[in-house]
Short mmCIF file of C-alpha atoms in Angstrom, two decimals:
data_model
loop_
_atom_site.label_atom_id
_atom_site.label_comp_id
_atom_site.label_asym_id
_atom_site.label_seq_id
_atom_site.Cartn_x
_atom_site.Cartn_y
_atom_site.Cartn_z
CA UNK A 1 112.92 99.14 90.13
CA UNK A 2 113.57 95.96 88.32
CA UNK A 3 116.10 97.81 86.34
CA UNK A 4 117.51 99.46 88.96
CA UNK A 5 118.18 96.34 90.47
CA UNK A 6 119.81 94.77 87.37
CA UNK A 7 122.77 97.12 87.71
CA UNK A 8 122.90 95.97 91.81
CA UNK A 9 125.90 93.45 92.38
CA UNK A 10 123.89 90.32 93.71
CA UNK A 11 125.61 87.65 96.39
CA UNK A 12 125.82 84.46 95.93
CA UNK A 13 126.70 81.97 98.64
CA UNK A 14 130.30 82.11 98.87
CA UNK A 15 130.05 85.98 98.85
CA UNK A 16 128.48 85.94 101.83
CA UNK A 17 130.04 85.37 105.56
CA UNK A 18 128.94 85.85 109.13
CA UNK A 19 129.18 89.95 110.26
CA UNK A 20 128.45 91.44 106.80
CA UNK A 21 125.77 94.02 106.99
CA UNK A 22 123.71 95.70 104.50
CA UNK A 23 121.24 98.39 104.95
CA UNK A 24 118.48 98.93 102.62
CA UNK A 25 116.54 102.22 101.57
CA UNK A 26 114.13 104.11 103.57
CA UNK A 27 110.22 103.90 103.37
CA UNK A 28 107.51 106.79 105.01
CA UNK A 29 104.12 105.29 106.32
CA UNK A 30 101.68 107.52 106.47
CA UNK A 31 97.84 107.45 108.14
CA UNK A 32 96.84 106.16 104.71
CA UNK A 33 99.10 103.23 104.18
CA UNK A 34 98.03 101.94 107.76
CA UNK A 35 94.19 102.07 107.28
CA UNK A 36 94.24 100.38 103.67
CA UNK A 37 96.56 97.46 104.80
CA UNK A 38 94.54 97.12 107.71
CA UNK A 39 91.28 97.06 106.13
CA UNK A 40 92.18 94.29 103.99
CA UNK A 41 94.57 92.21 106.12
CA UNK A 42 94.35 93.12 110.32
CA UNK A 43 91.05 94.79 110.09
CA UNK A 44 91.45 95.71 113.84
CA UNK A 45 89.95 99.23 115.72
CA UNK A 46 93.70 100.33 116.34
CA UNK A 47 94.87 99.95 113.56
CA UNK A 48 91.74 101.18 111.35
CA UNK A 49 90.40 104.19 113.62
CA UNK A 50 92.65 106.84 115.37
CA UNK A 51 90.01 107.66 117.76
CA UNK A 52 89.06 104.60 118.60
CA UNK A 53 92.73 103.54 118.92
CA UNK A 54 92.91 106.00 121.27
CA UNK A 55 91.00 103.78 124.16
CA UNK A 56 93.20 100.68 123.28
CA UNK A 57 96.49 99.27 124.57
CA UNK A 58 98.17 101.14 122.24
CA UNK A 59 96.78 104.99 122.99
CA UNK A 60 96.81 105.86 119.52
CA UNK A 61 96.58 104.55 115.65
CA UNK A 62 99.46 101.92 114.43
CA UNK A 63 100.33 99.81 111.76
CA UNK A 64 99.50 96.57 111.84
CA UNK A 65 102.62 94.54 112.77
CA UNK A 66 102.53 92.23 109.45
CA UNK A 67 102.43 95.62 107.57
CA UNK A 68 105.53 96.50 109.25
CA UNK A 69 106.80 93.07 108.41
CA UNK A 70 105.26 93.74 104.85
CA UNK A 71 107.03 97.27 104.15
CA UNK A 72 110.44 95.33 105.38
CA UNK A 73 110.21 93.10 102.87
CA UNK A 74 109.93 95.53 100.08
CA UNK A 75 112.66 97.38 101.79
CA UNK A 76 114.91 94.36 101.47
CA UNK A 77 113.69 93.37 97.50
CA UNK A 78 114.12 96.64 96.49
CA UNK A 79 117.69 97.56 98.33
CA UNK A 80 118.59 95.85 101.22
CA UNK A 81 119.48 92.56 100.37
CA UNK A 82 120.95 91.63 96.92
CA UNK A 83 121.02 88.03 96.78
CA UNK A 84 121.44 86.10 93.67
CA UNK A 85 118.40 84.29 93.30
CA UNK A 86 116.05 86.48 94.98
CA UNK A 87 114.80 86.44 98.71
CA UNK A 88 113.66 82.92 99.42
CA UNK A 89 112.62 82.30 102.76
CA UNK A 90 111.66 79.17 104.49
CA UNK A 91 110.36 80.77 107.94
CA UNK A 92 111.77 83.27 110.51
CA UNK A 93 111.36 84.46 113.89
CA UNK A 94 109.85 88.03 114.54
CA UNK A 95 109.26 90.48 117.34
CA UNK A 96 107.79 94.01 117.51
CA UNK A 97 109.82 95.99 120.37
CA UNK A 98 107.42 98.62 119.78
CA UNK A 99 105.29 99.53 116.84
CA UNK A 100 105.22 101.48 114.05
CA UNK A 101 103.31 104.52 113.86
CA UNK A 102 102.30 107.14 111.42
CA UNK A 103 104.57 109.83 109.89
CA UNK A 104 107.41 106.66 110.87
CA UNK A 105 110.27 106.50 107.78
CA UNK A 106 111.70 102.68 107.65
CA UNK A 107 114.93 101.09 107.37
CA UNK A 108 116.48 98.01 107.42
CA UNK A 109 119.45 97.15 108.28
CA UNK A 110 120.49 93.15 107.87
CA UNK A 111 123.49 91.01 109.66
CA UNK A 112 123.99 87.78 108.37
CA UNK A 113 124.45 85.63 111.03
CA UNK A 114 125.35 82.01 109.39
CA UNK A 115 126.09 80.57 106.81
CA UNK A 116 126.00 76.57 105.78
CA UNK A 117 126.34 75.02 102.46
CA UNK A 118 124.31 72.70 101.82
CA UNK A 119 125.39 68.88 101.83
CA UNK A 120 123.13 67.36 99.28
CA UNK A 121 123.09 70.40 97.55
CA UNK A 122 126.09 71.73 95.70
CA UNK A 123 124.14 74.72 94.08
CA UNK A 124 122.47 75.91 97.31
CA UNK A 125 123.13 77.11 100.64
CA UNK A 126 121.13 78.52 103.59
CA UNK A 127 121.95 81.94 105.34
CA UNK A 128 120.74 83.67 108.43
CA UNK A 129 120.02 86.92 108.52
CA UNK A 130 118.66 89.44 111.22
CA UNK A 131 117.24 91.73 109.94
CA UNK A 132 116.31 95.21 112.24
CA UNK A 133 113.76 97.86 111.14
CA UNK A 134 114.28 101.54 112.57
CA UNK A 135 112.40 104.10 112.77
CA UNK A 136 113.82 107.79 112.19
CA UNK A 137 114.33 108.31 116.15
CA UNK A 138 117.02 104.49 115.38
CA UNK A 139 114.21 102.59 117.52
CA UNK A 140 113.63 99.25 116.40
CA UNK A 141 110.36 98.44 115.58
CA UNK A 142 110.76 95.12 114.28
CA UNK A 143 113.50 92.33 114.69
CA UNK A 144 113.12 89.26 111.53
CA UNK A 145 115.88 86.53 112.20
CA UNK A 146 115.20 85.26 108.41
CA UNK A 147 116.23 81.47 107.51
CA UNK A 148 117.07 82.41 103.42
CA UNK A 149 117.97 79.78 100.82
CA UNK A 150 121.06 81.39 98.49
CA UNK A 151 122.25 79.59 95.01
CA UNK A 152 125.98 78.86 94.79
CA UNK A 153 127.97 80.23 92.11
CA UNK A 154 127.36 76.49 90.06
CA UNK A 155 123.78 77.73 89.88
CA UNK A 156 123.79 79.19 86.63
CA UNK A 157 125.68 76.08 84.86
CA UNK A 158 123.89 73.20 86.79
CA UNK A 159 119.86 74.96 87.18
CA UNK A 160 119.42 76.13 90.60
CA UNK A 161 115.94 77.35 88.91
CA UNK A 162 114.49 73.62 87.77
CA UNK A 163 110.97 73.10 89.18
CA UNK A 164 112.68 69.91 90.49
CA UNK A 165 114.09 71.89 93.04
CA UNK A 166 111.08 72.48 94.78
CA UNK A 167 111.13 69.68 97.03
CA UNK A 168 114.02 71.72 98.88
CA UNK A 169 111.40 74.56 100.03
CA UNK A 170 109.05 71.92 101.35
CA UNK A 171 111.90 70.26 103.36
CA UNK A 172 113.00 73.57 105.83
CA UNK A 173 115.40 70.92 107.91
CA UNK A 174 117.68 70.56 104.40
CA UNK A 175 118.67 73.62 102.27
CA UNK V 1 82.72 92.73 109.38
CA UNK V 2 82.43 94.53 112.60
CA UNK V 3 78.81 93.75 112.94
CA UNK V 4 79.10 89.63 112.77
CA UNK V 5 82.35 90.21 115.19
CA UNK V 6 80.68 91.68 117.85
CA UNK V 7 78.50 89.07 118.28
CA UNK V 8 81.04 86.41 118.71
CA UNK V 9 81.51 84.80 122.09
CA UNK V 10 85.49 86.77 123.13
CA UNK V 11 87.87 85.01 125.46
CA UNK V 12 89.36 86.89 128.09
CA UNK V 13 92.84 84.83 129.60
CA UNK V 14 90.41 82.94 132.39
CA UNK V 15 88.77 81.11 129.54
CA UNK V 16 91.81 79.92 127.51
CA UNK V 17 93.22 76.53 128.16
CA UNK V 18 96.36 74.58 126.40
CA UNK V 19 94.24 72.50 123.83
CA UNK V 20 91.86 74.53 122.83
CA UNK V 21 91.24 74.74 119.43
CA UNK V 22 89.46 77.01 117.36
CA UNK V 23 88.87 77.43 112.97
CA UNK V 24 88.79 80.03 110.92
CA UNK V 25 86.68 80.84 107.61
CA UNK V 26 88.16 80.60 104.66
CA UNK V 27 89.98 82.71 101.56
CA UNK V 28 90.96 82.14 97.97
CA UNK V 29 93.37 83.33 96.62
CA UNK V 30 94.08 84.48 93.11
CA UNK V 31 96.62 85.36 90.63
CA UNK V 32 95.26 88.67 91.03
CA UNK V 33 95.69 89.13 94.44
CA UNK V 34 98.95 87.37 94.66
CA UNK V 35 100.51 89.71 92.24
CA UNK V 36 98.90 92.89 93.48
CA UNK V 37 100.23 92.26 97.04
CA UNK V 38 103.73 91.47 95.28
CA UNK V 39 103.91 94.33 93.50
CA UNK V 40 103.47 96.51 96.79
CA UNK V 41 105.40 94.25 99.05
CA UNK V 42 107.58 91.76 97.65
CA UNK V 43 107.90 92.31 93.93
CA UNK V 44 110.38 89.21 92.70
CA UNK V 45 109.63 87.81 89.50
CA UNK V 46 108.40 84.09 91.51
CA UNK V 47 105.24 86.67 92.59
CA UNK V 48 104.80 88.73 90.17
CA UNK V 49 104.75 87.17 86.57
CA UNK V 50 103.77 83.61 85.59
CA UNK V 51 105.81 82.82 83.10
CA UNK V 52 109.19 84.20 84.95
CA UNK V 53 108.42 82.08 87.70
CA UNK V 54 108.44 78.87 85.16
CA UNK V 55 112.15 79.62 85.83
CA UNK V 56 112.16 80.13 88.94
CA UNK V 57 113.11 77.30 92.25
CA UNK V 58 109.13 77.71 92.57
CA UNK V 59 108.50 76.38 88.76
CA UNK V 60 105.40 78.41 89.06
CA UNK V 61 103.84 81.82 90.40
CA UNK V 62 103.56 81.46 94.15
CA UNK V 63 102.00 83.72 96.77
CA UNK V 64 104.77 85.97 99.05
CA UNK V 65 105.12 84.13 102.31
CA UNK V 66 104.48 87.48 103.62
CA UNK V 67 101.03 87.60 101.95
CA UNK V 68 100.00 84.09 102.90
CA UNK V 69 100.66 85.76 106.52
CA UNK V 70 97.97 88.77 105.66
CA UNK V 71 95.92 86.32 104.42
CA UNK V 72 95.86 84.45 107.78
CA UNK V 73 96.03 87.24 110.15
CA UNK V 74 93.07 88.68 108.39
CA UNK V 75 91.43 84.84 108.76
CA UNK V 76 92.07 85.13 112.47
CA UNK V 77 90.95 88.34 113.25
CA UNK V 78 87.57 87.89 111.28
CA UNK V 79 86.79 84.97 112.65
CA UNK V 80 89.45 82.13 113.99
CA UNK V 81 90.73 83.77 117.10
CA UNK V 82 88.13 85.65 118.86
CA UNK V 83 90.21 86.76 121.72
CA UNK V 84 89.14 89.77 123.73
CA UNK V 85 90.81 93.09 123.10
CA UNK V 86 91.60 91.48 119.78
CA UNK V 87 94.76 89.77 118.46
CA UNK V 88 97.70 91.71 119.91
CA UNK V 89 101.14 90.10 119.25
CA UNK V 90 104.25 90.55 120.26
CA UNK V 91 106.58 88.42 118.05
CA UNK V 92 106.35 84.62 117.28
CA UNK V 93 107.40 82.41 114.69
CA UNK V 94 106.92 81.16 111.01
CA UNK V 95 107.75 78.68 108.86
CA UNK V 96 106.01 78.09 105.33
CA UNK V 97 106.84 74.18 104.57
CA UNK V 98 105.17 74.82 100.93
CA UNK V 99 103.81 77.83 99.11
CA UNK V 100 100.44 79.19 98.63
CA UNK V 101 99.62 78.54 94.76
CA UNK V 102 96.90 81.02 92.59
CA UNK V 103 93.44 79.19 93.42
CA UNK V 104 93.93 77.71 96.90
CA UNK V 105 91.85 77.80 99.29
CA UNK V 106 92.85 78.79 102.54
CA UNK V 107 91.54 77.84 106.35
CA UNK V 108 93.27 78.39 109.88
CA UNK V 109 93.17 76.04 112.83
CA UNK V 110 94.49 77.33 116.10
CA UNK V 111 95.40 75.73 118.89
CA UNK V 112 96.10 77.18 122.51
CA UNK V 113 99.87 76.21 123.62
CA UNK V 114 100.70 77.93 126.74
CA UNK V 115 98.56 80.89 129.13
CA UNK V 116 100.30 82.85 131.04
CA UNK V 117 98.83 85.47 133.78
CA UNK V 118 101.32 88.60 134.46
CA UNK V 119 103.14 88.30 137.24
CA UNK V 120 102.99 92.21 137.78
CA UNK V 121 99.72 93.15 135.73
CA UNK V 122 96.64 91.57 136.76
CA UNK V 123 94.71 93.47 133.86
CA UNK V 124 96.68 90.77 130.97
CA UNK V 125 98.85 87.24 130.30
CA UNK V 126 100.30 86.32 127.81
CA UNK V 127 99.18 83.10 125.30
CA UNK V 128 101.24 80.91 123.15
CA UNK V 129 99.18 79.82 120.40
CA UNK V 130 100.16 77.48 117.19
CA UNK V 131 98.20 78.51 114.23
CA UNK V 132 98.50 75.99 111.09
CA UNK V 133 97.19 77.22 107.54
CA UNK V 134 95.86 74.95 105.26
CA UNK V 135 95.46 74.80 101.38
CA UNK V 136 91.92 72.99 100.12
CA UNK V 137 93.94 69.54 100.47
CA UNK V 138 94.84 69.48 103.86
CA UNK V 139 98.56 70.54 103.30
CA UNK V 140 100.05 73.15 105.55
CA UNK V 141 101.43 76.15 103.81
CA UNK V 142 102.34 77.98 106.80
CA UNK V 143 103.31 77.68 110.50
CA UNK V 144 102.86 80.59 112.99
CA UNK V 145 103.74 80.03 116.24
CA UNK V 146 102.13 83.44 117.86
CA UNK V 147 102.74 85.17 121.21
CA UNK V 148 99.67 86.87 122.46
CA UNK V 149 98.93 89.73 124.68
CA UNK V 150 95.15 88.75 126.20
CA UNK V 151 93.17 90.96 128.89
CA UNK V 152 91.36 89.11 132.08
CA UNK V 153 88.36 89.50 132.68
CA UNK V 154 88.90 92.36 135.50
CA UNK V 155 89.74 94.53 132.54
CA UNK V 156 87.00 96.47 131.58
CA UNK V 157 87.02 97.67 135.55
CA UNK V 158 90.88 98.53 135.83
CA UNK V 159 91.79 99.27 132.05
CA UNK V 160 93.53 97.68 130.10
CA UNK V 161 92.60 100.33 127.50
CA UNK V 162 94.62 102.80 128.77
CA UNK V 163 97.72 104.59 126.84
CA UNK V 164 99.87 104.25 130.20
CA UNK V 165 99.50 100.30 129.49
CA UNK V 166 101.97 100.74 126.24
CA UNK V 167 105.14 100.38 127.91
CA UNK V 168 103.87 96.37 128.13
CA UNK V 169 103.62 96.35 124.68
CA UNK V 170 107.89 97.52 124.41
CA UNK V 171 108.86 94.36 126.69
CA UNK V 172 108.41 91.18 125.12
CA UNK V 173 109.94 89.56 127.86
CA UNK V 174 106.98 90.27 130.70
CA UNK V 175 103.13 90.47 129.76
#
């Protein structure tokens, strides 16, 4: 993938403006992919145990919402979003209309919503993005309004990388 | 797991109040396991390989925000939150004001923000519920403000169990 990705055209901040969509690749999760997540992360009856799912609010076996969340993110790595710099989040808001169950295939498709330069910062900006994640039916099963940090196209002269820069993702109030 | 769990004291809705607090166990993490969930979930080089990351705005390999979430959903549901029915969300949000690092030590406190009984279900409310992690120095790596679906206690007469109850589960905006 990391080759494939190579040959992507990536976006730095002043490629990006407010309406511009991008829609990622599509993922399958099957009964198998929901059980092993859950056992190690949202070890939970309805999302372990399709028969005792069955007797819970949810009727039936379903992913565990984080592993939706999860499977988006790869979604977005791997195709949907092609920022220079990587996806670097600083926090988000998320909500499951309904949830994903399995046999489901995944997309995302991402709006970004704003976009601010930053004004300490000449090589960084921060976007936001919503980000929705359909099932095959085109029901959303997850909504992520992501708050990203995106290097400016000074980056690569002035070190957008430097471990300096770190204090930046431990202040979320200043990209 | 399952065992120790069920003989935790659960809270229905009647026994949560705005204040409460409760703590979670704790997990380390490791390269290890910060790479393995990268390379399933969010494979960017910050995640994934040590020296890359030197490079990096991290300086240094750092956990996926999104696995420092796993982490402390699987915290919660084994033993910081021992709600009833189990920990059934329907959105909330995160912020991560620094990153997990290989070899921290992770712990969740919880507090109780806001309970609210259905207006039209009297099987469920809804809780707001602020759940800080913490690394082995006190410092919080991530913020998750969670929204909660929580039975009462007349429940396990009416059930709350049952499939028909899913539709609750599609509209975030009434428990």
């Amino acid at each position: 993938m990391a080759q494939a990705k190579s040959d992507r055209t990536t976006f730095f901040l002043e490629d990006l403006q407010v309406g511009q969509r991008f829609a990622s690749a599509s993922h399958t999760v099957d009964e198998a992919q929901i059980k092993r997540f859950a056992a190690e992360y949202d070890p939970q009856p309805f999302h372990l145990d399709p028969e005792a799912a069955k007797a819970t609010l949810f009727g039936g076996l379903v992913a565990s919402g984080w592993h939706t969340m999860a499977i988006t993110m790869k979604l977005l790595v791997e195709s949907g979003l092609p920022l220079a710099g990587g996806i670097i989040g600083t926090g988000g808001e998320i909500s499951w209309p309904k949830p994903t169950q399995p046999g489901d295939t995944l997309t995302v498709v991402s709006e970004i919503e704003e976009v601010t330069p930053s004004r300490s910062r000449p090589d960084r900006g921060r976007i936001r993005v919503r980000n929705e994640t359909r099932n095959q039916h085109g029901e959303i099963v997850q909504i992520l309004i992501a708050k990203l940090i995106v290097p400016t196209r000074s980056t690569a002269a002035v070190g957008f990388a430097l471990p300096q820069s770190r204090v930046a993702v431990a202040d979320p109030s200043e990209p």
